[in-house]
Short mmCIF file of C-alpha atoms in Angstrom, two decimals:
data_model
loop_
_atom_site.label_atom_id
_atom_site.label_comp_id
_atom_site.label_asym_id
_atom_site.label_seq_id
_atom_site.Cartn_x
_atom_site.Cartn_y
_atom_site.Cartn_z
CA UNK A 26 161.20 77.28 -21.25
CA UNK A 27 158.74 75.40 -19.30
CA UNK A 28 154.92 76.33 -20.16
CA UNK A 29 152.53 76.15 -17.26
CA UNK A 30 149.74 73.29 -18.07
CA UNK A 31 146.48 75.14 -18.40
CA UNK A 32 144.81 73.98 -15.61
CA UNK A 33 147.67 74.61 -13.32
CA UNK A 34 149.14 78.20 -11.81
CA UNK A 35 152.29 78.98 -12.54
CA UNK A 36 154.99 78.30 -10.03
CA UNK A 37 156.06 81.74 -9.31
CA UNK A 38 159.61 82.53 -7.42
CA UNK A 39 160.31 85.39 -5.21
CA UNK A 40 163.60 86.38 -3.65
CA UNK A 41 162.73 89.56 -1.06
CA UNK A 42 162.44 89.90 1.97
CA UNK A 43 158.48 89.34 3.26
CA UNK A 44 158.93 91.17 6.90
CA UNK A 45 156.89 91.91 10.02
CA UNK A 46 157.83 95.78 9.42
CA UNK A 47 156.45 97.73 6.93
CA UNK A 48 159.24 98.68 4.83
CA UNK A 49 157.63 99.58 1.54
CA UNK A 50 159.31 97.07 -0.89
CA UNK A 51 159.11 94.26 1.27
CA UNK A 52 155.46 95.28 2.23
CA UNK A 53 154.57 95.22 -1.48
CA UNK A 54 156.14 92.20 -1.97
CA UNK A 55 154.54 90.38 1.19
CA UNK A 56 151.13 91.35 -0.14
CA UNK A 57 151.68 90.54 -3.73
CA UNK A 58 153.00 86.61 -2.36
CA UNK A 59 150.20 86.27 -0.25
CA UNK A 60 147.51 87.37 -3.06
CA UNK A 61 149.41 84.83 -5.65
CA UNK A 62 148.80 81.97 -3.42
CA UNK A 63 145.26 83.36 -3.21
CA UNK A 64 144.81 83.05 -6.86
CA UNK A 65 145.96 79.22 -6.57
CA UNK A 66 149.38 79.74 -7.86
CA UNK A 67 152.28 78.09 -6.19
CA UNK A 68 155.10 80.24 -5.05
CA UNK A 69 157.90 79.92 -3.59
CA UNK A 70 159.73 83.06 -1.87
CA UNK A 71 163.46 83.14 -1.53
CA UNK A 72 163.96 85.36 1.87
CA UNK A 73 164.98 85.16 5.57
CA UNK A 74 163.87 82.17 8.17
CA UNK A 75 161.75 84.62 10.20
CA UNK A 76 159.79 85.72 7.15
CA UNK A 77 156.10 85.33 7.22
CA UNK A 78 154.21 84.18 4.85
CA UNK A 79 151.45 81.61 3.13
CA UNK A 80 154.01 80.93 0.12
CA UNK A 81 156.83 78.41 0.17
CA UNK A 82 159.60 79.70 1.84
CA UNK A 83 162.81 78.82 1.01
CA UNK A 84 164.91 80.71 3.45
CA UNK A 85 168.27 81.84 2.98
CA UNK A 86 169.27 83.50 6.06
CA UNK A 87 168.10 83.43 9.29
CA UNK A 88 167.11 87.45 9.84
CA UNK A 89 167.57 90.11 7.50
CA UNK A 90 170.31 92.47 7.47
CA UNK A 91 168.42 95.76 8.86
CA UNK A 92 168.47 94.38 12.51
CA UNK A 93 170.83 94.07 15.49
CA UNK A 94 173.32 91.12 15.08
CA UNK A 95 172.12 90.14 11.80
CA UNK A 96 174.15 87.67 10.39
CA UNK A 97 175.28 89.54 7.07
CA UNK A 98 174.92 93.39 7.33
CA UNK A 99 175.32 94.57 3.71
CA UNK A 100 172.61 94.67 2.00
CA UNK A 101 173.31 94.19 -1.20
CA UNK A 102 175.09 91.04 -0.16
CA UNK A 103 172.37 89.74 1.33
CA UNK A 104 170.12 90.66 -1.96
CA UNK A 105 172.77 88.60 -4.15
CA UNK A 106 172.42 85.58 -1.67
CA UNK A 107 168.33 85.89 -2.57
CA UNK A 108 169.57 86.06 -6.21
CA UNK A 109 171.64 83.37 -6.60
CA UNK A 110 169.73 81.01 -4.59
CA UNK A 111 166.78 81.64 -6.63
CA UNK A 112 168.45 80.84 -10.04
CA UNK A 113 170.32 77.58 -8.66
CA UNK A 114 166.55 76.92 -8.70
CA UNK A 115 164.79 78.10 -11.48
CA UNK A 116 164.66 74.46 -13.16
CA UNK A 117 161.90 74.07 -10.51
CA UNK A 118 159.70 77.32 -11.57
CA UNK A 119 157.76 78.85 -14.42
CA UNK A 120 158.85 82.15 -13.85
CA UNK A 121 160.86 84.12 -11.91
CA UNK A 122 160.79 87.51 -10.15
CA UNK A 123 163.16 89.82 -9.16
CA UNK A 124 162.46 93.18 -6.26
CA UNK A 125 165.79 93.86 -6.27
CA UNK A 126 166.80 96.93 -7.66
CA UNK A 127 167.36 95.57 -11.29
CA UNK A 128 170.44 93.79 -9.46
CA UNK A 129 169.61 90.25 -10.76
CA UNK A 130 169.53 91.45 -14.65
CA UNK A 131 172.62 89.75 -15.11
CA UNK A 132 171.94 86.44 -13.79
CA UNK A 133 169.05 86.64 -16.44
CA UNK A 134 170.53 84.34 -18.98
CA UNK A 135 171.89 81.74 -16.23
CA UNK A 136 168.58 81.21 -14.80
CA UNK A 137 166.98 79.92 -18.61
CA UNK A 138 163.75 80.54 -17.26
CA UNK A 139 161.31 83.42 -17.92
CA UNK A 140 162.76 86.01 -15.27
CA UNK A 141 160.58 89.10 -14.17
CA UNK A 142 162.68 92.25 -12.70
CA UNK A 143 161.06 94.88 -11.05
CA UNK A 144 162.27 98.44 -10.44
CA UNK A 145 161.28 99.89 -6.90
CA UNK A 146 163.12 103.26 -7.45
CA UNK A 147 163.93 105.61 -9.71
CA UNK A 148 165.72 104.72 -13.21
CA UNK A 149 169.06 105.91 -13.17
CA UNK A 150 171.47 105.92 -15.59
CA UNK A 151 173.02 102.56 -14.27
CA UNK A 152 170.03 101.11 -14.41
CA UNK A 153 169.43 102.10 -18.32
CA UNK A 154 172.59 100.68 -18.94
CA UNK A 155 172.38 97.62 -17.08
CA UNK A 156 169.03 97.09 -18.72
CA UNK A 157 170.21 97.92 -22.09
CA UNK A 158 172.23 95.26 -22.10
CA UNK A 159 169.97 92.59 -20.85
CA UNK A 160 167.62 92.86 -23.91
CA UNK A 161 166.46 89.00 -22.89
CA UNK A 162 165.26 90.40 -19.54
CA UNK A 163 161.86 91.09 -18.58
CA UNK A 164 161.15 94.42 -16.87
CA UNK A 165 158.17 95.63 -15.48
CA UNK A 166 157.73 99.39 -13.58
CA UNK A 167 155.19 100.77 -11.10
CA UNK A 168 154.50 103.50 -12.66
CA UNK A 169 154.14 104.74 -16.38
CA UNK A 170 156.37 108.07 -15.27
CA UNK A 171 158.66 105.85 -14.01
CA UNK A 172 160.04 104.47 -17.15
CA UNK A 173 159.08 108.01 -19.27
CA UNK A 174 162.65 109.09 -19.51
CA UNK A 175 163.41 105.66 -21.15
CA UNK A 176 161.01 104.85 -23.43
CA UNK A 177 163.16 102.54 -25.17
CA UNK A 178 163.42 100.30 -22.71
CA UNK A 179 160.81 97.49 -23.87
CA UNK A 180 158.69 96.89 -21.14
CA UNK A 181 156.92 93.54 -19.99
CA UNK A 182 153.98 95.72 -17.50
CA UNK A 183 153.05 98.55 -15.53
CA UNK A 184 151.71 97.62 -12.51
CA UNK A 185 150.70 100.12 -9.77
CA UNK A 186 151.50 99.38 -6.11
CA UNK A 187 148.53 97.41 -4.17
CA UNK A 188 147.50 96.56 -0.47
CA UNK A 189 144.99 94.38 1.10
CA UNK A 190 142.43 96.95 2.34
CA UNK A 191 141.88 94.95 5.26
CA UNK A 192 144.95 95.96 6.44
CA UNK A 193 143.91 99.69 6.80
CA UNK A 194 140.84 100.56 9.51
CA UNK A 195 138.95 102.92 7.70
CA UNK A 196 138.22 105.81 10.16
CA UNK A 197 134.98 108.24 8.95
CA UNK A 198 135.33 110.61 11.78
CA UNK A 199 138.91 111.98 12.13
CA UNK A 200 140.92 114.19 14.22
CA UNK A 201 141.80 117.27 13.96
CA UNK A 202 145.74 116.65 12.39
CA UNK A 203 147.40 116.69 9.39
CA UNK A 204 150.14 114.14 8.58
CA UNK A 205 153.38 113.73 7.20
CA UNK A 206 154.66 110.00 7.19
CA UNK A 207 158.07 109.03 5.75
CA UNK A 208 161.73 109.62 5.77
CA UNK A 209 162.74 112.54 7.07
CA UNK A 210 165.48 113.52 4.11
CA UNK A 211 165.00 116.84 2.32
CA UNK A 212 163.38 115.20 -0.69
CA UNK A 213 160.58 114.09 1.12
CA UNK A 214 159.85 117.42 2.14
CA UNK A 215 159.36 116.95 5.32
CA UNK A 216 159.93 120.99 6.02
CA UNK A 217 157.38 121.81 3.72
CA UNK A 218 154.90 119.73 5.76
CA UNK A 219 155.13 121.62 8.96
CA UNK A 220 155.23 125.39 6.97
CA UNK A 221 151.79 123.82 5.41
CA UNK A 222 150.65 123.09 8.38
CA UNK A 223 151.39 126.36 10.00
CA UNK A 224 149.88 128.60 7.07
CA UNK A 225 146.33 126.49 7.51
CA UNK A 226 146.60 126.75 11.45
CA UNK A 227 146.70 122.88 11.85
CA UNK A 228 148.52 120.94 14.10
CA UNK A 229 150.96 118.43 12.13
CA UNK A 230 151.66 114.88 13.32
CA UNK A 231 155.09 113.55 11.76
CA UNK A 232 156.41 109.64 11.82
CA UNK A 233 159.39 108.05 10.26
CA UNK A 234 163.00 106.99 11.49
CA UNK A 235 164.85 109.79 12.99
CA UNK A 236 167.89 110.89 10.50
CA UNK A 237 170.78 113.26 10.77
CA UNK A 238 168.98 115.82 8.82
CA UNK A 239 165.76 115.16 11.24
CA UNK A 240 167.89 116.02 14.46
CA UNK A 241 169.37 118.69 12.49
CA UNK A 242 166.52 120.81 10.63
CA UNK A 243 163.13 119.13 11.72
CA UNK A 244 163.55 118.46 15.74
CA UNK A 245 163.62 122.28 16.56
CA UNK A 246 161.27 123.41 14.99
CA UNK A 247 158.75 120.70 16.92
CA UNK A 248 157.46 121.98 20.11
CA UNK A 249 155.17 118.61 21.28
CA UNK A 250 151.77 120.45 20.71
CA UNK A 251 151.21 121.72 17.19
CA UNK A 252 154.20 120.42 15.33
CA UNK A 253 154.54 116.42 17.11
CA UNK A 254 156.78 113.94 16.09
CA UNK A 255 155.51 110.21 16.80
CA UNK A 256 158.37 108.37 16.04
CA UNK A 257 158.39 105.19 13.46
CA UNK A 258 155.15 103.77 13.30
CA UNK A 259 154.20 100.24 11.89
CA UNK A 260 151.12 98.08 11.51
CA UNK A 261 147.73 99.17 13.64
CA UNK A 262 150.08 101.90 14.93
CA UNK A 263 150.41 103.33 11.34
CA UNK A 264 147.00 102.55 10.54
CA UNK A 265 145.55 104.20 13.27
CA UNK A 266 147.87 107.41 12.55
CA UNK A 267 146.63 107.47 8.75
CA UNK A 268 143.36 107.04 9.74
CA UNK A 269 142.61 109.56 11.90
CA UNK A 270 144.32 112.42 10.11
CA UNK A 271 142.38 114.75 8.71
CA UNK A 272 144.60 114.79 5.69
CA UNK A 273 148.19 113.16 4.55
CA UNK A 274 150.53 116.30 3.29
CA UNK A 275 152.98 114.60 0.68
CA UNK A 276 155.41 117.38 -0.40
CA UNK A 277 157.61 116.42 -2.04
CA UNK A 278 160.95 118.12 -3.58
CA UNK A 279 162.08 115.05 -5.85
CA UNK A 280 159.78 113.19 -7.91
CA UNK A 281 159.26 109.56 -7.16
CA UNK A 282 158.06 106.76 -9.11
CA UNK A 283 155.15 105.76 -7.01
CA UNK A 284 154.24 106.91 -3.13
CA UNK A 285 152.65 104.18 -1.22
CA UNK A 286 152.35 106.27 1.72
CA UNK A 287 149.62 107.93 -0.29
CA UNK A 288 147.47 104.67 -0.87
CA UNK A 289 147.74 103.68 2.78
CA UNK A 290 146.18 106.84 3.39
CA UNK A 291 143.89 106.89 0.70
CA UNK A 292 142.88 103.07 1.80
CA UNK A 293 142.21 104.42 5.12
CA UNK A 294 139.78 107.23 3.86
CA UNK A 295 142.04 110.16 4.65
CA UNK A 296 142.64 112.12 1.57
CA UNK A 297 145.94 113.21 0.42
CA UNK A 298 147.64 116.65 -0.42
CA UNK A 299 150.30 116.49 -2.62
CA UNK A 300 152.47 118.22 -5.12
CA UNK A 301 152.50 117.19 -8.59
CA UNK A 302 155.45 115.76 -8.94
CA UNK A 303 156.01 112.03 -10.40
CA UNK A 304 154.09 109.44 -10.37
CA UNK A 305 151.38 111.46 -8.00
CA UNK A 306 149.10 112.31 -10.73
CA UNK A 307 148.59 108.54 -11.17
CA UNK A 308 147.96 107.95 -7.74
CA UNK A 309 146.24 111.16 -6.54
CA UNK A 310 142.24 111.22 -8.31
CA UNK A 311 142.29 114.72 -8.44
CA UNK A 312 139.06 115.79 -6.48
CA UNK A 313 138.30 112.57 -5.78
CA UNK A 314 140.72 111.03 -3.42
CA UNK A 315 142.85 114.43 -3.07
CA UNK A 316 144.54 117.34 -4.42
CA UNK A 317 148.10 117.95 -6.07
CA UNK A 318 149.50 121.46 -6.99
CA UNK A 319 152.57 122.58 -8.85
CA UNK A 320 153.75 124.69 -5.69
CA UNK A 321 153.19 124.71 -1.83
CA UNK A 322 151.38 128.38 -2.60
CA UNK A 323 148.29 126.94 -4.90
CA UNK A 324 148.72 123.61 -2.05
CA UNK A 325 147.33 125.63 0.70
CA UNK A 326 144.49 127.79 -1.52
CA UNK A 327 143.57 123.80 -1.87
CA UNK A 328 143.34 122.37 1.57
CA UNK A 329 139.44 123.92 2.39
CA UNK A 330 138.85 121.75 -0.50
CA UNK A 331 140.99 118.60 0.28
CA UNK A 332 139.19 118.54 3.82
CA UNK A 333 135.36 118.52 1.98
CA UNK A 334 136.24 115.60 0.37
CA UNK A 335 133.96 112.70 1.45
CA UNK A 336 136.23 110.16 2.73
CA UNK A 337 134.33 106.48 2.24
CA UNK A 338 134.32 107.64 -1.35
CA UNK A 339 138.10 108.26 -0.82
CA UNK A 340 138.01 104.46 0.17
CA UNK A 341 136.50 102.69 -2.11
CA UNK A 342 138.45 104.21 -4.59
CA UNK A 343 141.96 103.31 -3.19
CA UNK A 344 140.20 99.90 -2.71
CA UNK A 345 139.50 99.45 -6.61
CA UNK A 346 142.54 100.98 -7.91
CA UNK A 347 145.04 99.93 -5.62
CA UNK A 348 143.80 96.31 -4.20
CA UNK A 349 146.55 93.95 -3.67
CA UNK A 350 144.18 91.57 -5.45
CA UNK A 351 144.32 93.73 -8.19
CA UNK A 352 148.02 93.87 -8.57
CA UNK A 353 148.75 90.34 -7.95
CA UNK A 354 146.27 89.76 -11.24
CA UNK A 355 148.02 92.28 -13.21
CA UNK A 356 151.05 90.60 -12.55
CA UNK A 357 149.81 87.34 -13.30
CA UNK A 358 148.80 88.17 -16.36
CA UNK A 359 152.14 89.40 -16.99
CA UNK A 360 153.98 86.20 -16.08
CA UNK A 361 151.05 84.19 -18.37
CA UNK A 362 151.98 85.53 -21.26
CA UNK A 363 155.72 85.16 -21.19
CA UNK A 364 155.76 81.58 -19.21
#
């Protein structure tokens, strides 16, 4: 094991994607590489030739596998490639770290190097296993409910989601909209946005890649004036969307282990209404930067308050709780005391 000199940041390697879209792993990850090499630390991150990004990239295809023509389409192929490549090279770095899915917990011992994997997702019962079994591996989650139903599990950190705030316009006078932002699968409760919407008498503005259960269950019910559907938004365009709503309705049917929807919005001053399931208690400051209920019944008794709520407060809040600077430091901490 190679031990970082004191006066020197560890060498840090990174194997996911860093893209110009906003996919929320690889958005996490792209902010979390860029605030490591603003803490000094030298890192190196294992992803496609088109990636942007301050680190040093060591690219190992030339575009990822979510676009037209991309030059290997399965994704979990394309992962492994990140994987491997990384641990042919781990002689070269204090510690290692793994987004993918808990996939590289096997290559653990190979790489003979510290190696950091972290869990995007929920922990199934694979994943248990898998981890289990890879007792040398170090595992950190996003959110403390995230690892609750395996306790177990030894765990090297939690560390909470961040963003650069600068990325999100904060907007103090918004319109008159409600939003729903995500993929449109039942889970997300995407249905249980617009009947929100409709019991407050507020029109709903809904973005996210069009699925089969979208065409199927949420296209006729919108009619282009109070129920609107936006499309995909990225970037400004998603900024600008979070921003001016006058509140983000996160409803969900499944619990998750974080929601980073909710700390764009929150980042952007627009305060969220949720239901209490997963990690949103950790996210949500109830009464501070929103509201979470149990059901969509004691939801909409809570909206006259969720719209009171003062939304620069709602902003600086997100911004010293969920900072990328913030999470990059957690996580350097994390790698300092196993490197």
């Amino acid at each position: 094991m190679e031990t970082p000199d004191e006066d020197r940041p560890d060498r840090d390697g990174c194997e996911t994607l860093a893209p110009t879209r906003t996919d929320s792993i690889e958005l996490v990850v792209w902010h979390l590489t860029e605030q490591l090499v603003a803490l000094g630390h030298e890192v190196t991150l294992f992803a496609t030739a088109d990636s942007q990004t301050s680190a040093r990239l060591a690219p190992v295809l030339e575009r990822g596998y979510c676009i037209p023509k991309a030059p290997i389409g399965d994704w979990l192929q394309c992962e492994w490639m990140n994987l491997c490549a990384a641990v042919a090279r781990a002689g070269e770095f204090d510690v290692l770290h793994s987004h993918a899915y808990l996939y590289g917990l096997p290559l653990t011992r190979l790489a003979r190097k510290p190696f950091v994997h972290t869990q995007h997702i929920q922990v199934s019962q694979d994943n248990y296993e898998s981890a289990r079994r890879h007792p040398e591996a170090y595992v950190t989650a996003i959110s403390r409910y995230q690892w609750e139903q395996h306790p177990d599990i030894p765990l090297l950190a939690v560390v909470h989601h961040g963003l650069d705030p600068s990325f999100l316009a904060f907007q103090r006078e918004p319109h008159d909209y409600l939003c729903f932002l995500g993929r449109f699968i039942p889970s997300k409760g995407p249905h249980r946005a617009i009947e929100l919407a409709k019991r407050v008498g507020m029109p709903l503005l809904m973005a996210g890649e069009p699925t089969p259960y979208f065409r199927l269950k949420i296209k006729p019910l919108v009619d282009g004036r109070f129920i609107q559907y936006v499309g995909r938004v990225d970037g400004e365009a998603k900024s600008r969307l979070l921003g001016g709503a006058r509140a983000l309705i996160y409803p969900l049917e499944s619990p998750e282990p974080f929601g980073l929807v909710m700390i764009e919005a929150m980042l952007s001053g627009t305060p969220v209404a949720a239901l209490s399931l997963g990690a949103v208690p950790e996210v949500v400051d109830y009464g501070v930067t929103g509201f979470y209920a149990k059901d969509l019944d004691h939801l909409v008794a809570l909206m006259p308050d969720v719209l009171r709520l003062e939304r620069m407060v709602i902003r600086r809040t997100a911004e010293q709780k969920f900072s990328a600077r913030r999470m990059a430091t957690e996580y350097a901490a994390a790698y300092a005391r196993i490197a």
